[in-house]
Amino acid sequence: MQGGSTGIGYGLKYQARCIADVKADTETTTFITGTLSLKEENEVHLIKLSSSETELICEGLFSHPNEIWDLASCPFDPRIFSTVFSSGESYGAAIWKIPELYGQSNSSQLEELASLDQHTSKIKRILWWPSGSHDKVISIDEENLLLWSFDSSNKTTQVESRESVGMLHSLSGGAWDPHDRNALAATSDSSIQFWDLRTMKKTNTIEHAHVRDVDYSIKKQNILVSAEDETGICIWDMRMPNVPMRELPALIRTSMLLKPYHALTISKLLQSAGTDSAVNLWLAPISNSGDSTTESPVESPTRRADPLLNSYSDYEDSVYGLTWSSRQPWIFASLSYDGRVVVESVKSFLPKKTYMVQPLSAVR
């Protein structure tokens, strides 16, 4: 099924490429995004979906000193987030705190809680433990993995351990396993690497070229999804990692990032987006051995045969930001490079019981 965007729009002033769900906000559906302007002062926007779900409201607008290349929200405090940023050829990373707004959208400057300044190579990604309170943060640069302890009260960070990935690989990102806080999947130019954070040693490697992004299934253990230039989307069972358990025919060189669906009663939906200026909604059968639960949101034989449920194609630029809402898991937000935020609902593709279940606070 193909279709243009019917969602709610919000425009940023400058170009942008990262958006995140504010997981710790349990009262409203809120997203945070940041801009990527080379010449102008960059901005962080805190955006709230109205109670009527008809408009996006700017809850806060803050200046940020540099171009924002990565942004992640703290899962246990709605006012804390991290950014990876650049100034010319120099890259850095920091953890920030949003000031008390008191009903004013334009407030004081962001408070820098800590600088992640122990990197010797270009920083790519900051990872928080996906759900609940956890005092560890992972930073990834092209050559190293660093595990930090973070104390928000005392505004301090300390490197607990670090490991070099070696000269043969250049890291580009990764995902923290939501089922095992000691497990990390890291992406490089030619492989997916799996690390044990207790020893900071590799435990396994999947050799696959041009991996763009990777994420874990929140509901299903041992399930990993990757987006790749040449094979599209691959779904892996980590107990049998030699070959993908399923491949989805995403267009070559367009599947830049992906987000598996996280609701309590269904885990078969995932999304991809990229340089084809579209967000694709997929039905991807995923089941663990011995799992007899049926979760299909669509009973039509025709739709079962075609894994692409819908393509949201009303974009004028590449889509570099994509996130599900943790509070209303049938809602997602996308961000195109021209600074356009669009919030959409996938309710029409879900059984009624899925979106009537209130998500737990531990679910991303």
mmCIF file of C-alpha atoms in Angstrom:
data_model
loop_
_atom_site.group_PDB
_atom_site.id
_atom_site.type_symbol
_atom_site.label_atom_id
_atom_site.label_comp_id
_atom_site.label_asym_id
_atom_site.label_seq_id
_atom_site.Cartn_x
_atom_site.Cartn_y
_atom_site.Cartn_z
ATOM 1 C CA MET A 1 0.000 0.000 0.000
ATOM 2 C CA GLN A 2 1.323 3.426 -0.922
ATOM 3 C CA GLY A 3 0.177 6.745 0.505
ATOM 4 C CA GLY A 4 1.339 10.249 1.186
ATOM 5 C CA SER A 5 1.668 11.797 4.601
ATOM 6 C CA THR A 6 -1.553 12.610 6.437
ATOM 7 C CA GLY A 7 0.212 13.526 9.648
ATOM 8 C CA ILE A 8 0.720 16.661 11.735
ATOM 9 C CA GLY A 9 3.602 18.896 10.702
ATOM 10 C CA TYR A 10 6.030 21.157 12.539
ATOM 11 C CA GLY A 11 8.799 23.184 10.895
ATOM 12 C CA LEU A 12 12.279 23.804 12.244
ATOM 13 C CA LYS A 13 14.154 26.921 11.218
ATOM 14 C CA TYR A 14 17.245 25.059 9.988
ATOM 15 C CA GLN A 15 18.242 21.696 8.600
ATOM 16 C CA ALA A 16 18.186 18.760 11.023
ATOM 17 C CA ARG A 17 18.796 15.026 11.187
ATOM 18 C CA CYS A 18 17.943 13.730 14.670
ATOM 19 C CA ILE A 19 14.773 13.431 16.746
ATOM 20 C CA ALA A 20 14.027 11.435 19.900
ATOM 21 C CA ASP A 21 11.010 10.446 21.944
ATOM 22 C CA VAL A 22 11.104 11.843 25.494
ATOM 23 C CA LYS A 23 10.628 8.457 27.142
ATOM 24 C CA ALA A 24 10.547 9.763 30.715
ATOM 25 C CA ASP A 25 7.585 12.070 30.062
ATOM 26 C CA THR A 26 4.612 9.972 31.184
ATOM 27 C CA GLU A 27 2.021 12.769 30.950
ATOM 28 C CA THR A 28 2.291 13.951 27.338
ATOM 29 C CA THR A 29 3.593 12.666 24.013
ATOM 30 C CA THR A 30 6.760 14.695 23.623
ATOM 31 C CA PHE A 31 9.675 14.709 21.190
ATOM 32 C CA ILE A 32 13.000 16.520 21.223
ATOM 33 C CA THR A 33 14.948 17.499 18.131
ATOM 34 C CA GLY A 34 17.989 19.594 17.224
ATOM 35 C CA THR A 35 19.241 21.498 14.180
ATOM 36 C CA LEU A 36 22.313 21.275 11.986
ATOM 37 C CA SER A 37 23.149 24.777 10.767
ATOM 38 C CA LEU A 38 26.707 25.548 9.772
ATOM 39 C CA LYS A 39 26.443 29.338 10.021
ATOM 40 C CA GLU A 40 23.557 30.074 12.410
ATOM 41 C CA GLU A 41 23.173 29.361 16.125
ATOM 42 C CA ASN A 42 21.577 25.948 16.398
ATOM 43 C CA GLU A 43 18.401 25.151 18.287
ATOM 44 C CA VAL A 44 16.889 22.385 20.392
ATOM 45 C CA HIS A 45 13.093 22.112 20.142
ATOM 46 C CA LEU A 46 10.921 20.407 22.743
ATOM 47 C CA ILE A 47 7.692 19.498 20.905
ATOM 48 C CA LYS A 48 4.455 18.305 22.499
ATOM 49 C CA LEU A 49 1.510 16.623 20.774
ATOM 50 C CA SER A 50 -1.701 18.362 21.829
ATOM 51 C CA SER A 51 -4.306 16.405 23.819
ATOM 52 C CA SER A 52 -6.610 16.517 20.792
ATOM 53 C CA GLU A 53 -3.762 15.063 18.658
ATOM 54 C CA THR A 54 -4.347 17.778 16.059
ATOM 55 C CA GLU A 55 -1.252 19.974 16.451
ATOM 56 C CA LEU A 56 2.357 20.016 17.598
ATOM 57 C CA ILE A 57 3.156 22.648 20.200
ATOM 58 C CA CYS A 58 6.609 24.074 20.914
ATOM 59 C CA GLU A 59 7.056 23.452 24.620
ATOM 60 C CA GLY A 60 10.571 24.858 24.721
ATOM 61 C CA LEU A 61 13.133 26.400 22.364
ATOM 62 C CA PHE A 62 16.790 26.536 23.404
ATOM 63 C CA SER A 63 20.053 27.559 21.764
ATOM 64 C CA HIS A 64 22.754 24.943 21.227
ATOM 65 C CA PRO A 65 26.331 26.023 20.516
ATOM 66 C CA ASN A 66 27.132 23.623 17.647
ATOM 67 C CA GLU A 67 25.716 21.465 14.838
ATOM 68 C CA ILE A 68 23.803 18.504 16.329
ATOM 69 C CA TRP A 69 24.607 15.150 14.697
ATOM 70 C CA ASP A 70 23.102 12.830 17.311
ATOM 71 C CA LEU A 71 20.539 13.373 20.046
ATOM 72 C CA ALA A 72 19.166 10.964 22.669
ATOM 73 C CA SER A 73 16.718 11.473 25.529
ATOM 74 C CA CYS A 74 17.424 10.221 29.038
ATOM 75 C CA PRO A 75 14.973 7.393 29.864
ATOM 76 C CA PHE A 76 14.515 8.366 33.535
ATOM 77 C CA ASP A 77 14.483 12.189 33.524
ATOM 78 C CA PRO A 78 12.461 14.094 30.882
ATOM 79 C CA ARG A 79 14.670 17.171 31.190
ATOM 80 C CA ILE A 80 17.974 15.407 30.469
ATOM 81 C CA PHE A 81 19.317 14.526 27.018
ATOM 82 C CA SER A 82 22.623 14.072 25.208
ATOM 83 C CA THR A 83 24.022 15.439 21.956
ATOM 84 C CA VAL A 84 26.926 14.704 19.662
ATOM 85 C CA PHE A 85 27.972 17.931 17.970
ATOM 86 C CA SER A 86 30.579 19.416 15.694
ATOM 87 C CA SER A 87 32.310 22.727 15.228
ATOM 88 C CA GLY A 88 34.285 22.710 12.013
ATOM 89 C CA GLU A 89 36.453 19.596 12.088
ATOM 90 C CA SER A 90 36.103 19.184 15.863
ATOM 91 C CA TYR A 91 33.518 16.791 17.367
ATOM 92 C CA GLY A 92 32.301 16.577 20.947
ATOM 93 C CA ALA A 93 29.507 15.195 23.129
ATOM 94 C CA ALA A 94 27.712 16.421 26.223
ATOM 95 C CA ILE A 95 24.781 15.729 28.532
ATOM 96 C CA TRP A 96 22.353 18.623 28.967
ATOM 97 C CA LYS A 97 19.474 19.588 31.213
ATOM 98 C CA ILE A 98 16.438 21.589 30.127
ATOM 99 C CA PRO A 99 15.600 24.438 32.531
ATOM 100 C CA GLU A 100 12.259 24.689 34.281
ATOM 101 C CA LEU A 101 9.914 26.216 31.732
ATOM 102 C CA TYR A 102 7.205 27.728 33.941
ATOM 103 C CA GLY A 103 4.948 28.034 30.913
ATOM 104 C CA GLN A 104 7.518 29.966 28.852
ATOM 105 C CA SER A 105 8.582 28.330 25.592
ATOM 106 C CA ASN A 106 11.620 30.616 25.222
ATOM 107 C CA SER A 107 13.561 30.148 28.425
ATOM 108 C CA SER A 108 17.134 30.343 29.642
ATOM 109 C CA GLN A 109 20.068 28.455 28.183
ATOM 110 C CA LEU A 110 20.480 24.716 28.429
ATOM 111 C CA GLU A 111 22.521 23.587 31.408
ATOM 112 C CA GLU A 112 25.516 21.433 30.503
ATOM 113 C CA LEU A 113 25.654 18.665 33.108
ATOM 114 C CA ALA A 114 28.717 16.871 31.788
ATOM 115 C CA SER A 115 31.084 16.766 28.851
ATOM 116 C CA LEU A 116 32.030 13.369 27.388
ATOM 117 C CA ASP A 117 35.502 14.589 26.502
ATOM 118 C CA GLN A 118 37.684 11.485 26.614
ATOM 119 C CA HIS A 119 37.402 10.637 22.930
ATOM 120 C CA THR A 120 40.404 10.690 20.619
ATOM 121 C CA SER A 121 38.441 9.967 17.428
ATOM 122 C CA LYS A 122 35.278 11.294 15.761
ATOM 123 C CA ILE A 123 32.281 10.654 18.061
ATOM 124 C CA LYS A 124 29.287 8.989 16.392
ATOM 125 C CA ARG A 125 26.650 8.031 18.953
ATOM 126 C CA ILE A 126 25.580 8.256 22.607
ATOM 127 C CA LEU A 127 23.477 5.382 24.001
ATOM 128 C CA TRP A 128 21.364 5.321 27.159
ATOM 129 C CA TRP A 129 20.042 2.145 28.771
ATOM 130 C CA PRO A 130 16.739 1.863 26.834
ATOM 131 C CA SER A 131 14.342 1.885 29.788
ATOM 132 C CA GLY A 132 14.293 2.676 33.471
ATOM 133 C CA SER A 133 16.916 4.266 35.670
ATOM 134 C CA HIS A 134 20.510 3.297 34.938
ATOM 135 C CA ASP A 135 23.628 5.297 35.736
ATOM 136 C CA LYS A 136 25.620 4.120 32.718
ATOM 137 C CA VAL A 137 26.038 5.800 29.334
ATOM 138 C CA ILE A 138 27.840 4.433 26.279
ATOM 139 C CA SER A 139 29.660 6.619 23.775
ATOM 140 C CA ILE A 140 30.908 5.341 20.432
ATOM 141 C CA ASP A 141 33.556 6.947 18.258
ATOM 142 C CA GLU A 142 35.090 5.591 15.076
ATOM 143 C CA GLU A 143 37.749 3.623 16.950
ATOM 144 C CA ASN A 144 36.546 3.103 20.539
ATOM 145 C CA LEU A 145 33.717 2.112 22.863
ATOM 146 C CA LEU A 146 33.532 3.970 26.180
ATOM 147 C CA LEU A 147 31.341 3.040 29.146
ATOM 148 C CA TRP A 148 30.668 5.965 31.481
ATOM 149 C CA SER A 149 29.108 6.270 34.911
ATOM 150 C CA PHE A 150 26.859 9.332 35.084
ATOM 151 C CA ASP A 151 25.796 11.089 38.273
ATOM 152 C CA SER A 152 23.121 13.655 37.395
ATOM 153 C CA SER A 153 22.953 15.001 40.952
ATOM 154 C CA ASN A 154 26.636 15.856 41.142
ATOM 155 C CA LYS A 155 26.900 16.632 37.396
ATOM 156 C CA THR A 156 29.799 14.280 36.869
ATOM 157 C CA THR A 157 30.805 11.531 34.453
ATOM 158 C CA GLN A 158 33.643 9.069 34.717
ATOM 159 C CA VAL A 159 34.983 6.545 32.230
ATOM 160 C CA GLU A 160 34.622 3.068 33.719
ATOM 161 C CA SER A 161 36.097 1.176 30.790
ATOM 162 C CA ARG A 162 37.078 1.627 27.176
ATOM 163 C CA GLU A 163 38.109 -0.644 24.333
ATOM 164 C CA SER A 164 39.531 -0.059 20.889
ATOM 165 C CA VAL A 165 37.891 -1.862 17.975
ATOM 166 C CA GLY A 166 41.159 -2.067 16.063
ATOM 167 C CA MET A 167 42.442 -0.641 12.804
ATOM 168 C CA LEU A 168 40.360 -2.863 10.507
ATOM 169 C CA HIS A 169 36.985 -1.373 11.420
ATOM 170 C CA SER A 170 35.446 2.077 11.714
ATOM 171 C CA LEU A 171 32.420 2.212 14.023
ATOM 172 C CA SER A 172 29.357 4.175 12.944
ATOM 173 C CA GLY A 173 26.769 3.516 15.684
ATOM 174 C CA GLY A 174 25.049 0.817 17.685
ATOM 175 C CA ALA A 175 22.223 -0.277 19.962
ATOM 176 C CA TRP A 176 22.054 -1.335 23.606
ATOM 177 C CA ASP A 177 20.249 -4.636 24.160
ATOM 178 C CA PRO A 178 17.087 -3.839 26.175
ATOM 179 C CA HIS A 179 17.008 -7.409 27.515
ATOM 180 C CA ASP A 180 20.631 -7.458 28.722
ATOM 181 C CA ARG A 181 22.301 -4.329 30.055
ATOM 182 C CA ASN A 182 25.706 -5.945 29.493
ATOM 183 C CA ALA A 183 25.201 -6.494 25.752
ATOM 184 C CA LEU A 184 25.819 -4.047 22.926
ATOM 185 C CA ALA A 185 25.579 -4.316 19.142
ATOM 186 C CA ALA A 186 27.904 -1.936 17.297
ATOM 187 C CA THR A 187 27.876 -1.209 13.566
ATOM 188 C CA SER A 188 30.962 -0.775 11.429
ATOM 189 C CA ASP A 189 31.577 -0.352 7.711
ATOM 190 C CA SER A 190 31.609 -4.116 7.112
ATOM 191 C CA SER A 191 30.080 -5.868 10.135
ATOM 192 C CA ILE A 192 27.838 -5.910 13.193
ATOM 193 C CA GLN A 193 29.895 -6.495 16.320
ATOM 194 C CA PHE A 194 28.551 -7.775 19.638
ATOM 195 C CA TRP A 195 30.229 -6.697 22.861
ATOM 196 C CA ASP A 196 30.071 -7.765 26.491
ATOM 197 C CA LEU A 197 30.253 -4.557 28.532
ATOM 198 C CA ARG A 198 31.527 -6.384 31.621
ATOM 199 C CA THR A 199 34.743 -7.385 29.881
ATOM 200 C CA MET A 200 34.620 -4.922 26.946
ATOM 201 C CA LYS A 201 35.361 -7.818 24.612
ATOM 202 C CA LYS A 202 33.705 -8.882 21.390
ATOM 203 C CA THR A 203 31.505 -11.953 21.735
ATOM 204 C CA ASN A 204 30.408 -12.369 18.122
ATOM 205 C CA THR A 205 30.503 -10.708 14.696
ATOM 206 C CA ILE A 206 28.183 -10.745 11.693
ATOM 207 C CA GLU A 207 30.101 -9.880 8.545
ATOM 208 C CA HIS A 208 27.771 -7.771 6.396
ATOM 209 C CA ALA A 209 28.711 -4.870 4.165
ATOM 210 C CA HIS A 210 27.367 -1.323 4.373
ATOM 211 C CA VAL A 211 25.344 -1.637 7.592
ATOM 212 C CA ARG A 212 23.651 1.713 8.183
ATOM 213 C CA ASP A 213 21.704 1.119 11.389
ATOM 214 C CA VAL A 214 20.776 -1.583 13.879
ATOM 215 C CA ASP A 215 18.202 -1.974 16.639
ATOM 216 C CA TYR A 216 16.864 -4.644 18.973
ATOM 217 C CA SER A 217 13.279 -5.811 19.260
ATOM 218 C CA ILE A 218 11.946 -4.531 22.570
ATOM 219 C CA LYS A 219 9.509 -7.415 23.080
ATOM 220 C CA LYS A 220 11.378 -10.362 21.544
ATOM 221 C CA GLN A 221 14.675 -11.460 23.023
ATOM 222 C CA ASN A 222 17.490 -12.429 20.639
ATOM 223 C CA ILE A 223 15.937 -10.509 17.735
ATOM 224 C CA LEU A 224 18.000 -7.840 15.976
ATOM 225 C CA VAL A 225 17.126 -5.790 12.898
ATOM 226 C CA SER A 226 19.668 -4.162 10.576
ATOM 227 C CA ALA A 227 19.362 -1.683 7.705
ATOM 228 C CA GLU A 228 21.895 -2.138 4.938
ATOM 229 C CA ASP A 229 22.669 -0.556 1.586
ATOM 230 C CA GLU A 230 22.647 -3.676 -0.538
ATOM 231 C CA THR A 231 20.299 -6.152 1.122
ATOM 232 C CA GLY A 232 17.758 -3.717 2.591
ATOM 233 C CA ILE A 233 16.400 -4.784 5.993
ATOM 234 C CA CYS A 234 17.620 -7.976 7.654
ATOM 235 C CA ILE A 235 16.036 -9.599 10.705
ATOM 236 C CA TRP A 236 18.401 -11.744 12.758
ATOM 237 C CA ASP A 237 17.877 -14.399 15.426
ATOM 238 C CA MET A 238 21.053 -14.082 17.469
ATOM 239 C CA ARG A 239 20.932 -17.764 18.426
ATOM 240 C CA MET A 240 21.453 -18.564 14.714
ATOM 241 C CA PRO A 241 23.335 -15.566 13.320
ATOM 242 C CA ASN A 242 24.860 -17.168 10.220
ATOM 243 C CA VAL A 243 22.038 -15.997 7.946
ATOM 244 C CA PRO A 244 19.129 -13.578 8.434
ATOM 245 C CA MET A 245 15.829 -15.165 9.441
ATOM 246 C CA ARG A 246 14.014 -12.686 7.190
ATOM 247 C CA GLU A 247 14.879 -10.038 4.600
ATOM 248 C CA LEU A 248 12.660 -7.160 3.518
ATOM 249 C CA PRO A 249 13.145 -5.696 0.045
ATOM 250 C CA ALA A 250 13.913 -2.099 0.916
ATOM 251 C CA LEU A 251 15.287 -0.090 -1.984
ATOM 252 C CA ILE A 252 19.062 -0.212 -2.315
ATOM 253 C CA ARG A 253 20.860 2.698 -0.653
ATOM 254 C CA THR A 254 17.735 4.109 0.947
ATOM 255 C CA SER A 255 17.386 2.180 4.202
ATOM 256 C CA MET A 256 19.400 4.497 6.405
ATOM 257 C CA LEU A 257 17.710 3.922 9.740
ATOM 258 C CA LEU A 258 14.988 1.766 11.270
ATOM 259 C CA LYS A 259 12.855 1.420 14.379
ATOM 260 C CA PRO A 260 11.129 -1.807 15.458
ATOM 261 C CA TYR A 261 7.664 -1.395 16.969
ATOM 262 C CA HIS A 262 7.580 -1.770 20.760
ATOM 263 C CA ALA A 263 3.954 -2.217 21.885
ATOM 264 C CA LEU A 264 3.075 -4.848 24.460
ATOM 265 C CA THR A 265 0.812 -6.969 22.280
ATOM 266 C CA ILE A 266 2.542 -6.821 18.923
ATOM 267 C CA SER A 267 6.163 -6.881 17.780
ATOM 268 C CA LYS A 268 5.894 -7.433 14.050
ATOM 269 C CA LEU A 269 5.852 -3.841 12.854
ATOM 270 C CA LEU A 270 9.003 -1.928 11.996
ATOM 271 C CA GLN A 271 9.866 1.174 10.043
ATOM 272 C CA SER A 272 12.667 2.263 7.775
ATOM 273 C CA ALA A 273 13.552 5.624 6.289
ATOM 274 C CA GLY A 274 16.317 7.240 4.327
ATOM 275 C CA THR A 275 17.404 9.002 1.169
ATOM 276 C CA ASP A 276 14.329 7.948 -0.814
ATOM 277 C CA SER A 277 12.383 10.665 1.075
ATOM 278 C CA ALA A 278 9.882 8.214 2.545
ATOM 279 C CA VAL A 279 9.042 6.354 5.746
ATOM 280 C CA ASN A 280 8.098 2.719 5.149
ATOM 281 C CA LEU A 281 5.921 0.686 7.526
ATOM 282 C CA TRP A 282 6.648 -3.046 7.344
ATOM 283 C CA LEU A 283 4.935 -6.186 8.604
ATOM 284 C CA ALA A 284 7.789 -8.481 9.546
ATOM 285 C CA PRO A 285 6.846 -11.849 11.099
ATOM 286 C CA ILE A 286 9.075 -12.356 14.129
ATOM 287 C CA SER A 287 8.668 -15.221 16.576
ATOM 288 C CA ASN A 288 10.819 -16.996 19.085
ATOM 289 C CA SER A 289 11.055 -20.758 19.110
ATOM 290 C CA GLY A 290 8.101 -22.218 20.941
ATOM 291 C CA ASP A 291 6.137 -18.979 20.715
ATOM 292 C CA SER A 292 2.655 -19.894 19.548
ATOM 293 C CA THR A 293 1.157 -16.429 20.004
ATOM 294 C CA THR A 294 -0.334 -14.944 16.860
ATOM 295 C CA GLU A 295 0.278 -11.244 16.526
ATOM 296 C CA SER A 296 -0.640 -10.348 12.980
ATOM 297 C CA PRO A 297 -2.250 -6.913 12.759
ATOM 298 C CA VAL A 298 -3.583 -7.713 9.301
ATOM 299 C CA GLU A 299 -5.544 -10.832 8.451
ATOM 300 C CA SER A 300 -5.834 -10.262 4.704
ATOM 301 C CA PRO A 301 -3.887 -12.875 2.683
ATOM 302 C CA THR A 302 -2.905 -10.131 0.264
ATOM 303 C CA ARG A 303 -1.326 -8.044 2.986
ATOM 304 C CA ARG A 304 0.427 -11.047 4.465
ATOM 305 C CA ALA A 305 2.090 -11.582 1.090
ATOM 306 C CA ASP A 306 3.307 -7.980 0.858
ATOM 307 C CA PRO A 307 5.418 -6.950 3.884
ATOM 308 C CA LEU A 308 5.174 -3.242 2.991
ATOM 309 C CA LEU A 309 2.019 -2.008 4.721
ATOM 310 C CA ASN A 310 2.364 1.664 3.877
ATOM 311 C CA SER A 311 4.817 4.201 2.523
ATOM 312 C CA TYR A 312 4.538 7.729 3.897
ATOM 313 C CA SER A 313 5.980 9.578 0.935
ATOM 314 C CA ASP A 314 5.019 13.218 1.386
ATOM 315 C CA TYR A 315 8.568 14.429 2.048
ATOM 316 C CA GLU A 316 10.778 16.715 -0.025
ATOM 317 C CA ASP A 317 14.109 15.640 1.449
ATOM 318 C CA SER A 318 15.881 12.636 2.958
ATOM 319 C CA VAL A 319 14.414 11.346 6.233
ATOM 320 C CA TYR A 320 17.187 11.070 8.813
ATOM 321 C CA GLY A 321 15.175 11.034 12.051
ATOM 322 C CA LEU A 322 12.616 8.430 13.138
ATOM 323 C CA THR A 323 11.201 7.512 16.552
ATOM 324 C CA TRP A 324 8.159 5.789 18.051
ATOM 325 C CA SER A 325 6.288 7.380 20.934
ATOM 326 C CA SER A 326 6.683 5.358 24.128
ATOM 327 C CA ARG A 327 3.546 6.841 25.685
ATOM 328 C CA GLN A 328 1.276 6.245 22.657
ATOM 329 C CA PRO A 329 3.011 3.416 20.798
ATOM 330 C CA TRP A 330 0.843 3.699 17.680
ATOM 331 C CA ILE A 331 2.327 7.174 17.044
ATOM 332 C CA PHE A 332 5.682 7.921 15.449
ATOM 333 C CA ALA A 333 7.598 11.076 14.542
ATOM 334 C CA SER A 334 9.843 11.527 11.527
ATOM 335 C CA LEU A 335 12.281 14.292 10.616
ATOM 336 C CA SER A 336 13.485 15.158 7.134
ATOM 337 C CA TYR A 337 16.738 16.961 6.458
ATOM 338 C CA ASP A 338 14.937 20.186 5.536
ATOM 339 C CA GLY A 339 13.744 20.479 9.157
ATOM 340 C CA ARG A 340 10.219 19.132 8.757
ATOM 341 C CA VAL A 341 8.809 17.093 11.650
ATOM 342 C CA VAL A 342 5.790 14.907 10.877
ATOM 343 C CA VAL A 343 3.828 12.925 13.474
ATOM 344 C CA GLU A 344 1.715 10.032 12.156
ATOM 345 C CA SER A 345 -0.516 7.291 13.571
ATOM 346 C CA VAL A 346 -0.466 3.630 12.513
ATOM 347 C CA LYS A 347 -3.744 2.789 14.284
ATOM 348 C CA SER A 348 -5.393 1.673 11.052
ATOM 349 C CA PHE A 349 -2.846 -1.149 10.779
ATOM 350 C CA LEU A 350 -3.259 -2.402 14.358
ATOM 351 C CA PRO A 351 -5.873 -4.563 16.064
ATOM 352 C CA LYS A 352 -7.959 -2.525 18.509
ATOM 353 C CA LYS A 353 -6.564 -4.361 21.535
ATOM 354 C CA THR A 354 -3.060 -3.109 20.718
ATOM 355 C CA TYR A 355 -3.654 0.577 21.183
ATOM 356 C CA MET A 356 -6.113 0.179 24.065
ATOM 357 C CA VAL A 357 -3.294 -1.226 26.214
ATOM 358 C CA GLN A 358 -1.494 1.508 28.167
ATOM 359 C CA PRO A 359 2.261 0.959 27.738
ATOM 360 C CA LEU A 360 4.311 0.241 30.838
ATOM 361 C CA SER A 361 6.884 2.758 31.951
ATOM 362 C CA ALA A 362 9.591 0.178 31.303
ATOM 363 C CA VAL A 363 8.706 -0.080 27.644
ATOM 364 C CA ARG A 364 10.504 2.179 25.218
#
